[in-house]
CSV table of C-alpha atoms and ligand atoms in Angstrom, one decimal:
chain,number,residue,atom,x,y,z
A,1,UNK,CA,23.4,8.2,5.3
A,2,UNK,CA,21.7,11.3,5.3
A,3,UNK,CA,20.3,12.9,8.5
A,4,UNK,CA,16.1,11.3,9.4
A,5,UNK,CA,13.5,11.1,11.7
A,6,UNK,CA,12.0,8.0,12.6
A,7,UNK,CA,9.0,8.1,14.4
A,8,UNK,CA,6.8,4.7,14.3
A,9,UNK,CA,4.8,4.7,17.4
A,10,UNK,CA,2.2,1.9,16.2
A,11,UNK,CA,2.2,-1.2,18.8
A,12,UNK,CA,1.9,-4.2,17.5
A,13,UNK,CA,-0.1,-7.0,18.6
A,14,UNK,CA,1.0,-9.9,16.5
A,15,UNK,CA,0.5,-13.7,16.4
A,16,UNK,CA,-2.5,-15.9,16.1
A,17,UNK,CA,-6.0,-15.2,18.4
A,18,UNK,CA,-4.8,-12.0,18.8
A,19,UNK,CA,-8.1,-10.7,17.7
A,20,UNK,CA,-10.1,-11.8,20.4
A,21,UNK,CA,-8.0,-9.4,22.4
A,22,UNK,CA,-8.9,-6.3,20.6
A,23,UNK,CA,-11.7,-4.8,23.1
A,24,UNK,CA,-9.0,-4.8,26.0
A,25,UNK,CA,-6.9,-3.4,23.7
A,26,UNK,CA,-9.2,-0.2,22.9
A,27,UNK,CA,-9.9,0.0,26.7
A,28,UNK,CA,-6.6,0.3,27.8
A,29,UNK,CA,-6.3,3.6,25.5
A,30,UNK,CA,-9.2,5.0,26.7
A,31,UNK,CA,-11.8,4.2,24.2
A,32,UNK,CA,-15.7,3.7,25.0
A,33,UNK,CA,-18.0,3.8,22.2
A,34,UNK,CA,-16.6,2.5,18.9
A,35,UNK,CA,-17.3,2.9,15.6
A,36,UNK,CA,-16.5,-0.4,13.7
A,37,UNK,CA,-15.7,-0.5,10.1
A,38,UNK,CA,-15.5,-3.2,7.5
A,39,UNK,CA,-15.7,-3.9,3.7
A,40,UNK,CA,-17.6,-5.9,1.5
A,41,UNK,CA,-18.4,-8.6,3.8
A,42,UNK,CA,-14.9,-11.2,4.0
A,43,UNK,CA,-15.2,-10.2,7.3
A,44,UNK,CA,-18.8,-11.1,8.1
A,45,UNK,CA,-18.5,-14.4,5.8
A,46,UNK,CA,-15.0,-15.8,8.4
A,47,UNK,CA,-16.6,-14.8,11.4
A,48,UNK,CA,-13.7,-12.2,12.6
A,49,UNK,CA,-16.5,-9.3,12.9
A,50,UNK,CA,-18.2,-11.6,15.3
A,51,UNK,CA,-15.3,-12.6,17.4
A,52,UNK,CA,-14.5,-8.6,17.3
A,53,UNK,CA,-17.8,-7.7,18.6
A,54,UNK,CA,-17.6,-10.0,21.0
A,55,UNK,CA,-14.6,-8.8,22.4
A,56,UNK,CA,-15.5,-5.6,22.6
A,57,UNK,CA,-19.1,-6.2,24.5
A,58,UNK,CA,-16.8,-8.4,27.0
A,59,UNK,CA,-14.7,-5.4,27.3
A,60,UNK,CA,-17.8,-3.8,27.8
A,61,UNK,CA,-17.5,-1.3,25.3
A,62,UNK,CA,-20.6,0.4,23.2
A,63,UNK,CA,-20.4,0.2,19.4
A,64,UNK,CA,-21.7,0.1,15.9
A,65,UNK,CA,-20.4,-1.7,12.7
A,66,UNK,CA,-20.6,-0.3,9.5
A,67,UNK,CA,-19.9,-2.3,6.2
A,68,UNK,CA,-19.7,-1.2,2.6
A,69,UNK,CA,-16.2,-0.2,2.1
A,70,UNK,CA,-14.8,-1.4,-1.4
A,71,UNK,CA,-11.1,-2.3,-2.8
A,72,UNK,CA,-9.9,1.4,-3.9
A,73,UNK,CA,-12.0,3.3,-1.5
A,74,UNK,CA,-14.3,6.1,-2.6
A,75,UNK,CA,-14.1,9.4,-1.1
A,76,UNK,CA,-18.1,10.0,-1.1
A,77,UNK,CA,-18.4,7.1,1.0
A,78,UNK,CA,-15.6,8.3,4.4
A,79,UNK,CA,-17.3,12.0,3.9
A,80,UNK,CA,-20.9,10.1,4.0
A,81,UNK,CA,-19.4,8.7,7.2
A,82,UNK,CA,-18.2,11.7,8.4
A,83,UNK,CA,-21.3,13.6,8.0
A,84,UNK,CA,-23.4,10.6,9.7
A,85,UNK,CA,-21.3,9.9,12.5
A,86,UNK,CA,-20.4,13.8,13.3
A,87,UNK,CA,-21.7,14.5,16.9
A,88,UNK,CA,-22.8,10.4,17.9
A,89,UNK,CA,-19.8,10.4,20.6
A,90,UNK,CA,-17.5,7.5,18.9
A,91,UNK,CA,-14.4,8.0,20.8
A,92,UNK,CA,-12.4,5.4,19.0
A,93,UNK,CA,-12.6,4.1,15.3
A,94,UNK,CA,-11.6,0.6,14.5
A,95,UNK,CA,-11.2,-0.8,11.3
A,96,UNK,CA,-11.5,-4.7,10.5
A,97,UNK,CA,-9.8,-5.0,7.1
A,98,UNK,CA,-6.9,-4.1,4.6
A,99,UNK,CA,-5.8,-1.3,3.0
A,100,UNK,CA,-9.0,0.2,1.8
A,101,UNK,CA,-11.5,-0.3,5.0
A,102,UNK,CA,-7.9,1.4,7.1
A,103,UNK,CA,-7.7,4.1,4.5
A,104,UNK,CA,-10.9,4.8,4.9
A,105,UNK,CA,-10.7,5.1,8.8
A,106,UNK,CA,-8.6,7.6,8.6
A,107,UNK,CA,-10.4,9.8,6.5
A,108,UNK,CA,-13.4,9.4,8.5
A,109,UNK,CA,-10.9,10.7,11.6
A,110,UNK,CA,-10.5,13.5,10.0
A,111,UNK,CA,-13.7,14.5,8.8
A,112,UNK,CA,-14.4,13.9,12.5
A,113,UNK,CA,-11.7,15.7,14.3
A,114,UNK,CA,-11.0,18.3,11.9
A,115,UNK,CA,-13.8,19.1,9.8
A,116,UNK,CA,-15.2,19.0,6.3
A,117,UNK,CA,-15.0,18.5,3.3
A,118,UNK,CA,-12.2,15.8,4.0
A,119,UNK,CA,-10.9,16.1,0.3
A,120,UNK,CA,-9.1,19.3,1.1
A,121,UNK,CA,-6.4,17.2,3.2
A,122,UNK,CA,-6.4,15.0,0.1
A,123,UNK,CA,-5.6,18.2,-2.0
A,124,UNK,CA,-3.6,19.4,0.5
A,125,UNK,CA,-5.2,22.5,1.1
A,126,UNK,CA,-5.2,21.9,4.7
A,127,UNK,CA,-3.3,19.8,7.2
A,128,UNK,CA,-4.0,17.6,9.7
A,129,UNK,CA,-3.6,19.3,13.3
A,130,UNK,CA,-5.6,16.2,15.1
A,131,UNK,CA,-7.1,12.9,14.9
A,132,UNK,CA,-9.7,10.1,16.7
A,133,UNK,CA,-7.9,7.4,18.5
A,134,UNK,CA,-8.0,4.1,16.0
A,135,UNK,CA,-6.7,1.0,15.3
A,136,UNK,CA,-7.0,-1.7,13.3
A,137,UNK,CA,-7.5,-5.6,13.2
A,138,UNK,CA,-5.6,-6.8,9.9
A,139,UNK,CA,-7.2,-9.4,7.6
A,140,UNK,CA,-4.9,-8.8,4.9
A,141,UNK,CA,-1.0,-8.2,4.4
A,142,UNK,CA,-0.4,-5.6,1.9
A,143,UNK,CA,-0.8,-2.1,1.7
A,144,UNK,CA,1.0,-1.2,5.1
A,145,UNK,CA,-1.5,1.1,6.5
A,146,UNK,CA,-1.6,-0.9,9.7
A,147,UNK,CA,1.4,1.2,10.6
A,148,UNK,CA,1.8,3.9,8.0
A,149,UNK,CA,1.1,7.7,8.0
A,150,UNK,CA,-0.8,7.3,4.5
A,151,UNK,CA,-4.3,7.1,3.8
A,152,UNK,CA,-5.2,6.7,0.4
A,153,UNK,CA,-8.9,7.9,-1.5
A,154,UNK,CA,-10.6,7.8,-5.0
A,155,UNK,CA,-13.2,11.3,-5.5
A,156,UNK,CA,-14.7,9.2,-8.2
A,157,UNK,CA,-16.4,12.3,-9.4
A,158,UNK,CA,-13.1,13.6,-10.9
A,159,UNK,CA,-11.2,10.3,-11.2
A,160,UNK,CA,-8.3,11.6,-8.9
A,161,UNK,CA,-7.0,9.1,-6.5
A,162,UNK,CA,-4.9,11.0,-3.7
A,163,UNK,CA,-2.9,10.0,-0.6
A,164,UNK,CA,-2.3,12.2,2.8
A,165,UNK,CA,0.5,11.6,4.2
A,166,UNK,CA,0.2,13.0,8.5
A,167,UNK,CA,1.4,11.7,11.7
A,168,UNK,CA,-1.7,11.9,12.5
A,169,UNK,CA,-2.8,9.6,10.5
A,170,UNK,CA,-1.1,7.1,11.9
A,171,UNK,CA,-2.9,4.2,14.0
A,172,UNK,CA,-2.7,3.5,18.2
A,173,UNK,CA,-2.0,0.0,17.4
A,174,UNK,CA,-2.8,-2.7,14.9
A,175,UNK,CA,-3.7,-6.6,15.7
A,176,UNK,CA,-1.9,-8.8,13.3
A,177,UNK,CA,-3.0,-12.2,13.3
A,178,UNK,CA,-1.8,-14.4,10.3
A,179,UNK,CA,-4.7,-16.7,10.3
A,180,UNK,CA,-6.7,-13.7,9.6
A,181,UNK,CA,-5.5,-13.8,5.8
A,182,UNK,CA,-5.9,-17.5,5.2
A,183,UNK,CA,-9.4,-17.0,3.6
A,184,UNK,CA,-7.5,-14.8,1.0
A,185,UNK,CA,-8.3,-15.5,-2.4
A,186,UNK,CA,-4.8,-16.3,-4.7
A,187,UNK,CA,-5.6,-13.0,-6.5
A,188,UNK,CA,-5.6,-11.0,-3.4
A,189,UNK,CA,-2.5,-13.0,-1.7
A,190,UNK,CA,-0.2,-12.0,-5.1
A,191,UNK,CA,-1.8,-8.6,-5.1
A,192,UNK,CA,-0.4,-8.1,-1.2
A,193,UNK,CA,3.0,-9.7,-1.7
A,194,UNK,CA,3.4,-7.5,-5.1
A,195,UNK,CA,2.4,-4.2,-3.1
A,196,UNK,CA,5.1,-5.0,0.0
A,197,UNK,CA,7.5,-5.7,-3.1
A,198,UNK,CA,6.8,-2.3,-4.3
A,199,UNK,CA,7.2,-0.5,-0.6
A,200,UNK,CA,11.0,-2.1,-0.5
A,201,UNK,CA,11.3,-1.1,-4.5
A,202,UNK,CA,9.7,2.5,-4.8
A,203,UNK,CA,12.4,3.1,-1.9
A,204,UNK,CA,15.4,1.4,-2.5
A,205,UNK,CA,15.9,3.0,-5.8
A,206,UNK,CA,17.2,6.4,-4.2
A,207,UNK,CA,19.8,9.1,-4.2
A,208,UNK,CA,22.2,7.2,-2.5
A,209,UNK,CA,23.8,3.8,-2.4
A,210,UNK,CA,25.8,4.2,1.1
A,211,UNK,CA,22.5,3.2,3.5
A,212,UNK,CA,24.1,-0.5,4.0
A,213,UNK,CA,21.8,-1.5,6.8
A,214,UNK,CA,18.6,0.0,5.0
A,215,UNK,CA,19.6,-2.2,1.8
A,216,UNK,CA,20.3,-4.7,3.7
A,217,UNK,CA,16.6,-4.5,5.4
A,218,UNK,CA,15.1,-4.0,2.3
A,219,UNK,CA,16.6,-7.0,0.4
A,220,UNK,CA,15.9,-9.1,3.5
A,221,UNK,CA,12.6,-8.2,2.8
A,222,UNK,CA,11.9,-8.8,-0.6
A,223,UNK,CA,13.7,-12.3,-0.7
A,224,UNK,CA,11.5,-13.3,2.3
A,225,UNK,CA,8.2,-12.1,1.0
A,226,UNK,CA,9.0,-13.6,-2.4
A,227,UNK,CA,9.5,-17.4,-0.7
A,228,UNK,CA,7.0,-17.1,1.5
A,229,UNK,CA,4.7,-15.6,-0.9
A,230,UNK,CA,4.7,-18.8,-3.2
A,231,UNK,CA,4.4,-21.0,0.2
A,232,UNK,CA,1.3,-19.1,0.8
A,233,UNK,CA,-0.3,-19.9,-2.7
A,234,UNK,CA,0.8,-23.4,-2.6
A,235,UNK,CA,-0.7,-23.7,1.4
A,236,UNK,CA,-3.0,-21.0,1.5
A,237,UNK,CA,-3.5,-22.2,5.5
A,238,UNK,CA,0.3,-22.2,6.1
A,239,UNK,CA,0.8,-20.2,9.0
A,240,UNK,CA,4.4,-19.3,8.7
A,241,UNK,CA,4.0,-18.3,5.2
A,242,UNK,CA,1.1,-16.0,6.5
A,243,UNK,CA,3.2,-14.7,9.5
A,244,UNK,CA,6.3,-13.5,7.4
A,245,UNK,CA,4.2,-11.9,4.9
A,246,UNK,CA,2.2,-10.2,7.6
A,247,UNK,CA,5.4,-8.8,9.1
A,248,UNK,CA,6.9,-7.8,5.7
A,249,UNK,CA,3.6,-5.7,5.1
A,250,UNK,CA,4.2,-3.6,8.0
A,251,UNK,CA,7.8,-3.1,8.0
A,252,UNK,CA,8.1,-2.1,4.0
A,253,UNK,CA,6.0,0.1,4.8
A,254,UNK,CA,6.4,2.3,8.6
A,255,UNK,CA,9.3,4.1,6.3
A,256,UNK,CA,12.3,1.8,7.9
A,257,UNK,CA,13.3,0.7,4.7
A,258,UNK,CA,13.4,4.2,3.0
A,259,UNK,CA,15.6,5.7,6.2
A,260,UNK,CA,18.6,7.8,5.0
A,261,UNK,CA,17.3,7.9,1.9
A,262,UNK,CA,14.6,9.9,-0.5
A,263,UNK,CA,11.7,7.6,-2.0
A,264,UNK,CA,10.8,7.2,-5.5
A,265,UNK,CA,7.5,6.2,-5.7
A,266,UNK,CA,7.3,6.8,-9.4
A,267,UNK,CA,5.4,3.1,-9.9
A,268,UNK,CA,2.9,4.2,-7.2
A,269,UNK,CA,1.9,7.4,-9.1
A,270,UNK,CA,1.9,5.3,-12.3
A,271,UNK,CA,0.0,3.2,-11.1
A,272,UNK,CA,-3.0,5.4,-8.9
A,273,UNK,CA,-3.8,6.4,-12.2
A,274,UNK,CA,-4.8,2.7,-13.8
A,275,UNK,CA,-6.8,2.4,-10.5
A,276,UNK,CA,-8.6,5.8,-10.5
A,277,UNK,CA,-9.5,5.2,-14.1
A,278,UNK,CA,-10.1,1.5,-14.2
A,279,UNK,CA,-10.7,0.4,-10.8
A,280,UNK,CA,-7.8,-2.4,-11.0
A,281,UNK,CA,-6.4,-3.6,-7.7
A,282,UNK,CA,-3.6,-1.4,-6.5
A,283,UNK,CA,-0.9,-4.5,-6.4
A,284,UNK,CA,-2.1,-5.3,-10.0
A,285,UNK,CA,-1.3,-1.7,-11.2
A,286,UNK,CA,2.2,-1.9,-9.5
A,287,UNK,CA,3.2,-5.2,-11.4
A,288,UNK,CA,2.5,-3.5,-14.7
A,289,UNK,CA,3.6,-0.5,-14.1
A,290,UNK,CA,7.4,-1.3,-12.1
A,291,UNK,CA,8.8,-3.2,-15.5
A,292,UNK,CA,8.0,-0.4,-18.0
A,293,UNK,CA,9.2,2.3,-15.0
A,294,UNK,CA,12.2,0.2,-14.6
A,295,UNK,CA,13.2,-0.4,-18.0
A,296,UNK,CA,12.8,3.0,-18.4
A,297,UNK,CA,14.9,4.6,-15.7
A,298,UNK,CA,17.4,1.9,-15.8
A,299,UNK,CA,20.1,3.8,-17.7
A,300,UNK,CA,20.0,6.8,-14.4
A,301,UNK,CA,22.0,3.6,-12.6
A,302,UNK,CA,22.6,0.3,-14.1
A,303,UNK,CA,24.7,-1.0,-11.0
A,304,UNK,CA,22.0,-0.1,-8.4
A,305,UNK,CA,19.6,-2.4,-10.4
A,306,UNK,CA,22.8,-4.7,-10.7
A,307,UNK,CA,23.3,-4.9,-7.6
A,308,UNK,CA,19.6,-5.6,-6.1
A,309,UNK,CA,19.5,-8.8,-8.5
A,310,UNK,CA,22.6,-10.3,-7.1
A,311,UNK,CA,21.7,-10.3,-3.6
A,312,UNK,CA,17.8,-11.0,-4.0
A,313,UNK,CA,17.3,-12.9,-7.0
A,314,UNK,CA,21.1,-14.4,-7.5
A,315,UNK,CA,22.2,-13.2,-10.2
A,316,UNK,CA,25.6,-14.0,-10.9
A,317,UNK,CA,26.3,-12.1,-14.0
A,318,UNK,CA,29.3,-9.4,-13.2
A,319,UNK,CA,28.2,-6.9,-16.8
A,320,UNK,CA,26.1,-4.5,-14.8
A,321,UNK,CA,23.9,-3.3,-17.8
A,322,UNK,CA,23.4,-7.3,-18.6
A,323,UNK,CA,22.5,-8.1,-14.6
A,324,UNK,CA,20.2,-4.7,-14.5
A,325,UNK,CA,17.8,-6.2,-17.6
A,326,UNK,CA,18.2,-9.8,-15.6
A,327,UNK,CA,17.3,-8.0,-12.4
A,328,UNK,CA,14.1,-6.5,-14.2
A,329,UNK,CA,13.1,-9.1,-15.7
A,330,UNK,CA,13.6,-11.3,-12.4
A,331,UNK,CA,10.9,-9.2,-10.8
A,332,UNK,CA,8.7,-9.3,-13.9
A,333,UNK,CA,8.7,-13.3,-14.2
A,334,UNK,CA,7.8,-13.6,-10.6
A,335,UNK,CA,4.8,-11.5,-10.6
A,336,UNK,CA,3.7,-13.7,-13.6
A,337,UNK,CA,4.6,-16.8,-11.5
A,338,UNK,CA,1.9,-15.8,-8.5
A,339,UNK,CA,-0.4,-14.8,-11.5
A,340,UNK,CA,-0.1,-11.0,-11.7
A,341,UNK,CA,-0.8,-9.0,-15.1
A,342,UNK,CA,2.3,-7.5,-15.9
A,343,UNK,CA,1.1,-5.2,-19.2
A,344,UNK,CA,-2.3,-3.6,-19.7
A,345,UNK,CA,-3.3,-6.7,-21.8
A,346,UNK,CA,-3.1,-9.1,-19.4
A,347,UNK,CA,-5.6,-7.0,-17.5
A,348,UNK,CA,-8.9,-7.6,-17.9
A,349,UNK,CA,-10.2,-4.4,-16.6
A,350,UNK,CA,-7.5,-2.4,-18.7
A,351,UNK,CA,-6.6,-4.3,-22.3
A,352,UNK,CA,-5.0,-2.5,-25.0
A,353,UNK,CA,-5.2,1.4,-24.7
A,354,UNK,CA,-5.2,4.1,-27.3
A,355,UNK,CA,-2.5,6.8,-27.6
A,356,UNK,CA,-5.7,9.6,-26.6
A,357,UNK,CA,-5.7,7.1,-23.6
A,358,UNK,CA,-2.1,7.1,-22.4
A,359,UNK,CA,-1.8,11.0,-23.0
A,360,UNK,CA,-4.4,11.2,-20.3
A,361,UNK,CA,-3.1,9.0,-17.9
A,362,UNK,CA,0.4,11.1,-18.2
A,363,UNK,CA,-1.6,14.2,-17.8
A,364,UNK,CA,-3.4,13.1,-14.9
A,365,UNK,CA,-0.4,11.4,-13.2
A,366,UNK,CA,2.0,15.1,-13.5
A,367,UNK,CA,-1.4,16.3,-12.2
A,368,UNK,CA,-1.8,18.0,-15.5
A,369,UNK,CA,2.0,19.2,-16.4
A,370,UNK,CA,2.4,20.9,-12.8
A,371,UNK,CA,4.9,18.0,-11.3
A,372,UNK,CA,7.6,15.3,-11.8
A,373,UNK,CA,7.9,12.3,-9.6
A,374,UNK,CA,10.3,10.0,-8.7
A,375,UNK,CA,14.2,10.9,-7.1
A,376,UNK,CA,15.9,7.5,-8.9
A,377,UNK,CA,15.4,9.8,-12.0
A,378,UNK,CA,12.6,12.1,-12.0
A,379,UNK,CA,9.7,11.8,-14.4
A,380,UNK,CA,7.8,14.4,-16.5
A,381,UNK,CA,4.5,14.0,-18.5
A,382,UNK,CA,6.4,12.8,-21.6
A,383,UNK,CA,8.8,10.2,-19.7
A,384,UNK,CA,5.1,8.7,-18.2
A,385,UNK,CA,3.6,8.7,-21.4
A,386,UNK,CA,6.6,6.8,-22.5
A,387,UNK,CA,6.2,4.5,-20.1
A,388,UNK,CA,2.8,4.1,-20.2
A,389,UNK,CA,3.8,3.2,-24.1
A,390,UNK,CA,5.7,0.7,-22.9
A,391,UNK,CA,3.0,-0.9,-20.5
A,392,UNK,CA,0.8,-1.2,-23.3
A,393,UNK,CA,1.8,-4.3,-25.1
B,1,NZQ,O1,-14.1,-6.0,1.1
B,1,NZQ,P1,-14.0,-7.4,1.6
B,1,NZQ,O2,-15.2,-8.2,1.4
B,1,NZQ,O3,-13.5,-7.4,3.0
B,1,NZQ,O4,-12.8,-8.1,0.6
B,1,NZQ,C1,-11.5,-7.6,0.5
B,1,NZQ,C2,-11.3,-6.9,-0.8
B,1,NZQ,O5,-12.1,-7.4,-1.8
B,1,NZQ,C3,-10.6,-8.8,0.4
B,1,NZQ,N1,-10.2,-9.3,1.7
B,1,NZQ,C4,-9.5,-8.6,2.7
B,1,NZQ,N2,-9.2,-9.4,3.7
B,1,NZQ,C5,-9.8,-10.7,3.4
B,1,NZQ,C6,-10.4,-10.6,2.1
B,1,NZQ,N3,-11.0,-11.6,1.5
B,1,NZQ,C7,-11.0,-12.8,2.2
B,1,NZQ,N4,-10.4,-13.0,3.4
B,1,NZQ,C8,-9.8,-11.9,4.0
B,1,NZQ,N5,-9.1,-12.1,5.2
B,1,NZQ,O6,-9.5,-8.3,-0.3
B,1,NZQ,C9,-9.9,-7.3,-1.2
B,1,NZQ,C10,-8.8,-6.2,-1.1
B,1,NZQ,O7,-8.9,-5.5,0.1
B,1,NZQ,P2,-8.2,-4.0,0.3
B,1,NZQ,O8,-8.5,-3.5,1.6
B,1,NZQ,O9,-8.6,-3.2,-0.9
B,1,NZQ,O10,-6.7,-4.5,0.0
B,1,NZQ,P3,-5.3,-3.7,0.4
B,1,NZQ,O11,-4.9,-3.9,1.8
B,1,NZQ,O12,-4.4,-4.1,-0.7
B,1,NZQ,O13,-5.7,-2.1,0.2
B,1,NZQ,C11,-5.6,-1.5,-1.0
B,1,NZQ,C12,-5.8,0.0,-0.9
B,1,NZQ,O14,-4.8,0.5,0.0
B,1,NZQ,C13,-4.2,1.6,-0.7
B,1,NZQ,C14,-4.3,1.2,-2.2
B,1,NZQ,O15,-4.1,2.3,-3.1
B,1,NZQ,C15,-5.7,0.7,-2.2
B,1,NZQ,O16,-6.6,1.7,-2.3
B,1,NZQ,N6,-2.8,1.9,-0.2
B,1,NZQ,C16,-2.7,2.4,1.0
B,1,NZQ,C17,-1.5,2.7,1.6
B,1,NZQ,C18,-1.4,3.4,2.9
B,1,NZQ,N7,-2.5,3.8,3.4
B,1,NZQ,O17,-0.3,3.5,3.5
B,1,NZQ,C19,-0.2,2.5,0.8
B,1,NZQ,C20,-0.4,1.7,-0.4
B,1,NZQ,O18,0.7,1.9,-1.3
B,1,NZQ,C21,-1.7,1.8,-1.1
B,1,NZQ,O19,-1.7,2.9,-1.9
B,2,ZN,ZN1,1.3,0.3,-2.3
C-alpha cells in the first residue's frame, strides 16, 4: 500500500425525514441567509423544496431559491450566478439536487469567495485558496458530489467539459434521505448505479494489486449496488434498495476506494467528451465507454480483470485471459439489463459517428495531443481514437 492522505470531513446526515432537519443543520454551522439551488423543477414537482424552505424559515433563516440548473451543467449559468449573487450577503449555499445542481454550487462558491471568471479554476490557471460554507440535500445517488472534492462544468461555448478538483470544494455536510430518489425515473436510477460502478472501476484498475482492504471495499461495493440497483428498478419505492444505493454513491466516491492506490479514470475522460459534445447523461457515456476502454487495456493485466469477475460477478473460470473477457462482458450485460446504451448506436443522442468525428473526440479528450490519461495503462490520442473505434458499433 503506498503512503495517502485521507481527508473526508463531510457529515452525514442519513436516513429517511432527514430533510426536514436541514435549517438546523445550516444554523448550527453558522449560516444565516441562504442561497438555495435546484434544477429543472423534480424538486418543485415532489415537494422537497417546500419541505426545505420550510425548515429553514422554522430555523429562522433568510433565503432565496434559484432553479434552472440542467443535467451536465453549463458554466455560463454558475458565473451568471456568481455575478448576480456577488455582494447580496448569502453566507451559506445549499443545493437541493444531484450531481449537476452540487456541481454547480460549488462553482458559484468560488466565483463568490474567490473571484471571477470561475473557468480559470476549471482550466487550472488558479487554485482554490477559499470557499462559502454549503451543503447539500441529495435527491439522487450518483455522481458522489455529496462528499467529493470535484465539481464538474460544461463552457458550452467551447465544448470543453472540466472538473476541479480542491478541498475546498468539498461540502459541510450532506442530507441523505433515500426516499428522496424514489420519484427517479428508471433512466436516471441505471444512470446513478452505472456512475457509482464507474467510481469503484476507474479506481480499482491501478498500479498495484496489494490494497486488500481497498479491493475488498470496492468489490463490496459494486456487488451491492448491482443487487440493489435491480431491486430499485423492480420497486422503485423500495427503501432499502434506495438506502444502499445512496450509501454506495458517497463512499465510491470520498476517494476511500482508490486509497493506496493511483486512479484511472480513463472511462471518465472518455466519456466527458460524448457529454460535452452531445449532451448525453454522464452514467450513459460511462456504460459505453468502460467496455471499449476495457477491452482495450485488458492485455496491461488480464488477472486484475480476472480477478474482479470472480469475486463480484462469480466467475468461476481459472484461464485468466478467458475470465478477463467474462469479467468485461459481465459488466457490459448488466448495464444492458437496467437499460443502459452500451455503444454509440444504442444512443439516441450519439448514433453512428464518422471517423472526422472520433478524431475529434480523441483530440479533445488528450486536450489536443498535450496529455495521456489513465495509470492501469496510459492512453494517448491514438489508443482513444481506438477506442472510440471500438464504441462505435
Ligand atoms: O433537474 P431536475 O428537474 O431536478 O431533474 C434531474 C435531472 O434531470 C433528475 N432528478 C434528480 N433528482 C430527482 C430527479 N428526478 C426525479 N426525482 C428526483 N428525486 O435527474 C436528472 C439528472 O440529475 P443530475 O444532477 O444531472 O444527475 P447526477 O447526480 O448524475 O449528476 C451528473 C453530473 O455530475 C457530474 C457529471 O459529469 C454530470 O455533469 N459528476 C460530478 C462529480 C463530482 N462533482 O464529484 C463526479 C462524477 O464523476 C461526475 O462527473
Ligand atoms: Zn462519474
Amino acid at each position: 500500500m503506498n503512503s495517502f492522505t485521507y481527508y473526508s470531513p463531510t457529515r452525514v446526515i442519513f436516513g429517511a425525514k432527514t430533510t426536514d432537519q436541514v435549517g438546523g443543520h445550516i444554523k448550527h454551522y453558522g449560516g444565516t441567509h441562504v442561497l438555495v439551488l435546484y434544477g429543472g423543477g423534480s424538486a418543485v414537482r415532489s415537494g422537497v423544496l417546500d419541505r426545505v424552505t420550510e425548515s429553514l424559515a422554522a430555523a429562522g433563516l433568510s433565503y432565496e431559491c434559484v432553479g434552472g440548473i440542467r443535467p451536465n451543467p453549463r458554466l455560463s449559468f454558475a458565473q451568471k450566478l456568481v455575478d448576480e449573487y456577488q455582494g447580496k450577503g448569502f453566507d451559506f449555499l445549499l443545493a437541493v439536487g444531484g450531481g449537476s445542481v452540487i456541481d454547480t454550487m460549488k462553482g458559484v462558491s468560488m466565483g463568490l469567495s474567490c473571484g471571477s471568471p470561475i473557468w480559470d479554476f476549471y482550466e487550472g490557471k488558479r487554485s482554490l485558496t477559499a470557499n462559502l460554507p454549503m451543503a447539500s440535500v441529495l435527491t439522487i445517488a450518483a455522481a458522489g458530489s455529496e462528499t467529493s472534492a470535484s465539481s464538474v462544468l460544461t463552457n458550452e461555448e467551447t465544448g470543453v467539459k472540466r472538473g476541479v478538483n480542491s478541498d475546498f470544494n468539498r461540502p459541510l455536510f450532506a442530507i441523505m434521505d433515500p426516499e428522496l430518489t424514489y420519484t427517479l425515473p428508471a433512466y436516471q436510477t441505471a444512470c446513478g448505479v452505472t456512475d457509482i460502478m464507474m467510481h469503484t472501476l476507474d479506481r480499482y484498475f491501478s498500479d498495484s494489486e496489494t490494497d486488500y482492504l481497498t479491493d475488498a471495499i470496492g468489490e463490496a461495493i459494486l456487488r451491492d449496488v448491482m443487487d440493489a440497483g435491480l431491486l430499485a428498478l423492480a420497486e422503485p419505492d423500495n427503501y432499502t434498495a434506495r438506502s444502499e444505493i445512496m450509501w454506495c454513491g458517497s463512499l465510491s466516491h470520498n476517494d476511500l476506494t482508490g486509497l493506496g492506490h493511483g486512479r484511472d479514470f480513463s472511462t471518465h475522460q472518455l466519456g466527458h467528451e460524448l457529454s460535452a459534445k452531445f449532451d448525453i447523461a454522464h452514467g450513459a457515456s460511462l456504460a459505453i465507454m468502460w467496455p471499449a476502454w476495457a477491452r482495450y487495456c485488458c492485455s496491461a493485466n488480464p488477472r486484475r480483470f480476472a480477478e474482479l469477475g470472480r469475486r463480484v460477478l462469480k466467475i468461476t473460470e481459472q484461464n485468466d485471459e478467458i475470465a478477463a473477457q467474462l469479467t468485461i462482458s459481465g459488466f457490459e450485460g448488466y448495464w444492458q439489463r437496467i437499460g443502459m446504451p452500451v455503444r454509440f448506436s444504442e444512443a439516441p443522442e450519439i448514433g453512428v459517428l464518422s471517423e472526422e468525428l472520433l478524431s475529434e473526440l480523441a483530440h479533445r479528450c488528450s486536450y489536443f495531443d498535450t496529455r495521456t490519461v489513465g495509470f492501469f495503462r496510459p492512453i494517448e490520442t491514438a489508443d482513444m481514437l481506438e477506442i472510440y473505434r471500438a464504441a462505435n458499433r
